[in-house]
XYZ file of C-alpha atoms in Angstrom:
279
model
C -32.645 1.886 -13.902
C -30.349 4.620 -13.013
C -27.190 3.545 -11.313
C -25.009 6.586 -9.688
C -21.301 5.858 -9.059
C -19.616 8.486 -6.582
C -16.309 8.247 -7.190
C -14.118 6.591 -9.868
C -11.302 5.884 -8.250
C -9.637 2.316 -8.717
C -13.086 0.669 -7.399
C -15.445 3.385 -8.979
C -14.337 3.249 -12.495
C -13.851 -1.020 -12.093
C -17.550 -1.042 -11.097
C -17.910 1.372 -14.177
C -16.600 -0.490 -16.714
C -18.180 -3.745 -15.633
C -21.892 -2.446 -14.447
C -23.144 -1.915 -18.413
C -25.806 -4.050 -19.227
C -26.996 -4.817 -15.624
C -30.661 -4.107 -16.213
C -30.370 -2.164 -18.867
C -28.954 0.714 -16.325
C -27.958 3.894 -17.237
C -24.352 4.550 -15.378
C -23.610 8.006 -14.175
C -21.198 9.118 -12.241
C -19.833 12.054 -10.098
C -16.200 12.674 -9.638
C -14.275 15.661 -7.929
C -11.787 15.866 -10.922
C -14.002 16.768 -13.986
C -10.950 15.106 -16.622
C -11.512 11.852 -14.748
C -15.185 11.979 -16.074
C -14.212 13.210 -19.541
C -11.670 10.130 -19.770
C -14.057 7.954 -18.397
C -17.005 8.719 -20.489
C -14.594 8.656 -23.627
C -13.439 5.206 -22.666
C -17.175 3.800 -22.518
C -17.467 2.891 -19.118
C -20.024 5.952 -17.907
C -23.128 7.338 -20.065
C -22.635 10.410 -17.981
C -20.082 12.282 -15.860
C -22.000 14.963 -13.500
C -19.996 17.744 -11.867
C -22.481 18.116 -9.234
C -23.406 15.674 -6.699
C -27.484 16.270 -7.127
C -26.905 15.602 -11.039
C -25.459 11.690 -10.226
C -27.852 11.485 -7.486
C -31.150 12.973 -8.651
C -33.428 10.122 -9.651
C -31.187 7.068 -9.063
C -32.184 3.998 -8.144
C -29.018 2.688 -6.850
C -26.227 5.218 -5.601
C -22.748 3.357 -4.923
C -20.430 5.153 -2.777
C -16.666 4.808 -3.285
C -15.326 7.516 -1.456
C -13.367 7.348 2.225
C -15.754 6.363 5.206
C -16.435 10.005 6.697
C -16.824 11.548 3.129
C -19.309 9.257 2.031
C -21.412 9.688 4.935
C -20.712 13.409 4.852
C -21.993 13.059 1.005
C -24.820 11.807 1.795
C -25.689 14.224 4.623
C -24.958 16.913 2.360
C -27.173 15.709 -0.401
C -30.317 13.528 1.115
C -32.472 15.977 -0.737
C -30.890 14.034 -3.995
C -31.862 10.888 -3.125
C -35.580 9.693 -4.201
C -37.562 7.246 -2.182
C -37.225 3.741 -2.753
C -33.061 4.158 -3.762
C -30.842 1.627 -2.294
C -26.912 2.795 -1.664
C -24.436 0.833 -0.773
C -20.785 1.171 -0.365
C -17.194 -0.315 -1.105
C -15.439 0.682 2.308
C -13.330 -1.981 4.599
C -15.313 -0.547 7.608
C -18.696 -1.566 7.850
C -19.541 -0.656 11.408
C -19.395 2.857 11.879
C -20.567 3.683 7.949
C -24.060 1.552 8.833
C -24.222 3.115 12.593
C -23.759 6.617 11.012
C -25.949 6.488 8.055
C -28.683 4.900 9.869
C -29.064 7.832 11.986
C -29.781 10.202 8.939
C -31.274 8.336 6.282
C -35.419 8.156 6.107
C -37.067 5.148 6.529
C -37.459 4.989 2.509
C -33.898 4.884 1.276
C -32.083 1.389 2.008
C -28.219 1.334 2.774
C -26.737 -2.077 2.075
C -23.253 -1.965 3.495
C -20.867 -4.013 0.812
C -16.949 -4.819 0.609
C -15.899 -6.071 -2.328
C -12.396 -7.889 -1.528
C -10.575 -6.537 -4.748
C -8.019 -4.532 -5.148
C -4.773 -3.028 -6.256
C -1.310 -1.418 -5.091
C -1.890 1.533 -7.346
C -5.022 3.489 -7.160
C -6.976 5.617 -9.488
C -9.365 5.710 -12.099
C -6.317 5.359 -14.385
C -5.604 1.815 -12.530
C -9.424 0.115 -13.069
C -10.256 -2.863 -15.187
C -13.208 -4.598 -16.168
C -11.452 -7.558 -14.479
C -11.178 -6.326 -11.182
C -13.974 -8.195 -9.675
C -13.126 -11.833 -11.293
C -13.175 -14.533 -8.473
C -13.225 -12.389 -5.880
C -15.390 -11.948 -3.243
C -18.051 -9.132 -1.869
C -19.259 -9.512 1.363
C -22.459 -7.520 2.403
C -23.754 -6.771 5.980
C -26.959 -6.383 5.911
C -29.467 -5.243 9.281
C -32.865 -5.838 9.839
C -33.632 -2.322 8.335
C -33.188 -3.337 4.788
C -35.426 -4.988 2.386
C -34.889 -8.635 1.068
C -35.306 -6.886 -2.776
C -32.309 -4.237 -1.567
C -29.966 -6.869 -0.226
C -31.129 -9.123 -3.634
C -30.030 -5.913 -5.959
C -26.672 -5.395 -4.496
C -25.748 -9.673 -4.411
C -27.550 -9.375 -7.704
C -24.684 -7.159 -8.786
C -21.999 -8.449 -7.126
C -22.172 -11.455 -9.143
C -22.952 -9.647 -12.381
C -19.564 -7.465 -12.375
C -17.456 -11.356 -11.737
C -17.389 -12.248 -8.296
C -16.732 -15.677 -7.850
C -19.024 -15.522 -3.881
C -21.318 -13.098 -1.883
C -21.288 -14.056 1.375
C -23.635 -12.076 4.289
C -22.231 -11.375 7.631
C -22.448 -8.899 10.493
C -21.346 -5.810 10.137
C -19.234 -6.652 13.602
C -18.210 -9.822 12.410
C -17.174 -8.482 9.128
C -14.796 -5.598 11.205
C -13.583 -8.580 13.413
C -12.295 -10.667 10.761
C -11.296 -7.663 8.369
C -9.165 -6.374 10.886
C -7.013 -10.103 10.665
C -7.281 -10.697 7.213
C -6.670 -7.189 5.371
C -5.595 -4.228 8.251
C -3.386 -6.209 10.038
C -1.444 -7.105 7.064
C -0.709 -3.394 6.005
C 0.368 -3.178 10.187
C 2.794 -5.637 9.702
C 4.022 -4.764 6.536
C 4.321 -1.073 7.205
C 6.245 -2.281 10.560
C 8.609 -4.058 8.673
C 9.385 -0.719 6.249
C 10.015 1.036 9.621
C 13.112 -0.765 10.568
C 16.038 0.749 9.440
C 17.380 -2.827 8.555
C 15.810 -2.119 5.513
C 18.082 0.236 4.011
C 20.447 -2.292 4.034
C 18.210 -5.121 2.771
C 18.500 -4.853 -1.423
C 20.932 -7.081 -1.624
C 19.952 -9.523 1.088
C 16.552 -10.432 -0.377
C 15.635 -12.810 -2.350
C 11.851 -11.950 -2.280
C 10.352 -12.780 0.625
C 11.256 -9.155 1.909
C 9.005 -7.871 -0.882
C 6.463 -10.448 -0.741
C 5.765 -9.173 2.640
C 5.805 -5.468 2.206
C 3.907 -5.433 -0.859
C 0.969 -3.756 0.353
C 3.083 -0.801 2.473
C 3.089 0.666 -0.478
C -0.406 2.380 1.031
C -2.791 4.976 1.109
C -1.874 6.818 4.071
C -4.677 8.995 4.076
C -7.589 6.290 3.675
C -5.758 3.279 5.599
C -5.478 5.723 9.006
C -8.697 6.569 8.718
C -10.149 2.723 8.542
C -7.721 1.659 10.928
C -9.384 4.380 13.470
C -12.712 3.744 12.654
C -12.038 -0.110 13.577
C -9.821 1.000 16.485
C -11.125 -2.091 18.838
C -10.700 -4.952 16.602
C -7.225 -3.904 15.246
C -5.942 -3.251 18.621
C -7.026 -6.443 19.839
C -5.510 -8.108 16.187
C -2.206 -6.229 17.172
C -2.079 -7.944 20.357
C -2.815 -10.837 18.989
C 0.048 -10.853 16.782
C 2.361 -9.213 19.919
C 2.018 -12.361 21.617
C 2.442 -14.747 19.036
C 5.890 -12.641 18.173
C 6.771 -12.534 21.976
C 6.076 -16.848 21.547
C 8.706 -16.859 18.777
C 11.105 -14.652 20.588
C 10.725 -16.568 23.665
C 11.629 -19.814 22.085
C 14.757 -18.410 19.699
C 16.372 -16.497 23.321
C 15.971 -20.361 25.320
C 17.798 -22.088 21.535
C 14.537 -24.357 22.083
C 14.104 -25.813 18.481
C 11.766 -28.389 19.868
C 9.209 -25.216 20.327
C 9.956 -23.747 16.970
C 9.437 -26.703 14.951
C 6.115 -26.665 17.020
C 5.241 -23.215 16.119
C 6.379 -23.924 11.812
C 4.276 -26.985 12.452
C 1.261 -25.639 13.278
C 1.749 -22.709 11.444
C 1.846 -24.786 8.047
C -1.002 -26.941 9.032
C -3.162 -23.943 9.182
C -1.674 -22.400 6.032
C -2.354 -25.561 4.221
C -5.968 -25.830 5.761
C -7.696 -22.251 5.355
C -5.381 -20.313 2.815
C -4.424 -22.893 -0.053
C -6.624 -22.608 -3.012
């Protein structure tokens, strides 16, 4: 087997370093910066670095794309006369709609997109930030449609669990942009709201880390984070909302001095914490 990795970011090279082995592939990959490919192939985790797209591709039987939602489908425009009947790709993006909608509409019948999300990650980025130990306990959701092939959605939950995740789980690709919008945009929202008040030039000294607990992750990737939260425009809007009301609740109760309502709110509020998000 010959497994093509486009990309080795933070994701890319994580998938690189943990993918030897997994039947008996052959891991190539293609990165813009040829000294990321020359450090990664020196580290072990890639037989081969290509500097051309058609190298990676040509003749692999399962292409992962790590780049930004528009470039991998623009990749794969760009290069379907790289990619060999029979090959399954799949992806790592946080936007599963629009990637299967758009790829669907220019892939043959013969090559099988899988759309995956592993939920892993990092504050930094990089190649120079991936670890073999990226993947450990996490999960991957896939989405597949009723385009792909049991075998092709086997392979990819086949992998997830070989690189360390502790659950696959299959959903919609709608469901999966629903819920993603909650669990993982609308966190970077809030958190990149709260870095926009200028109370926070003032706040060093008044926190004792709760301040930082909740603006860890607006420490972001402008570039890639605009772009998801555009492609997902409807469920993040309606997330936003969500959240707007709940605030406008709060606010509500705190202008009337009604404790009785607040202790409501922190009740509830800790019985669902306690319920869904304690491990």
């Amino acid at each position: 087997m010959k497994i093509a990795i486009i990309g080795l970011g933070l994701i890319g090279g994580s998938l690189a370093r943990r993918l030897h082995g997994f039947h008996n592939a052959e891991i190539v990959a293609y990165n813009r910066t040829q000294q990321t490919l020359v450090i990664a192939k020196h580290d072990g985790s890639i037989d081969e670095g290509c500097t051309t797209p058609g190298e990676a591709m040509d003749g692999a039987d399962l292409i992962i794309m790590c780049l930004y939602p528009k470039l991998n489908i623009e990749f794969i425009k760009n290069n379907l006369g790289h990619i060999k009947p029979g090959a399954v790709i799949t992806d790592v993006t946080g936007i599963k709609g629009y990637i299967i909608r758009e790829l669907e509409s220019i892939l043959p019948d013969s090559v099988d997109f899988v759309g995956g999300h592993p939920m892993a990650g990092r504050e930094v980025g990089g190649y120079q930030s991936s670890t073999d130990t990226l993947f450990n306990k996490a999960s991957w959701i896939i989405t597949p449609t009723k385009r792909n092939k049991p075998e092709s959605i086997a392979l990819i939950r086949e992998m997830a669990d070989y690189v360390g995740c502790r659950c696959v789980m299959s959903t919609t690709p709608e469901e999966h942009d629903e819920i993603i919008a909650y669990t993982s945009q609308l966190m970077h929202v809030v958190a990149v709201a709260l870095c926009d008040n200028p109370m926070i030039e003032r706040s060093s000294s008044f926190s004792a880390g709760s301040l930082r607990d909740c603006t860890r992750v607006a420490v972001i990737n402008a570039e890639m984070w605009s772009e998801l939260f555009v492609e997902n425009k409807e469920a993040l809007s309606k997330r936003i909302r969500e959240m707007q009301a709940s605030l406008e609740k709060i606010a509500v109760a705190v202008e009337n001095g009604d404790r009785d309502e607040l202790e409501n709110i922190m009740k509830k509020a800790t019985s669902q914490k306690i319920k869904w998000l304690m491990e």
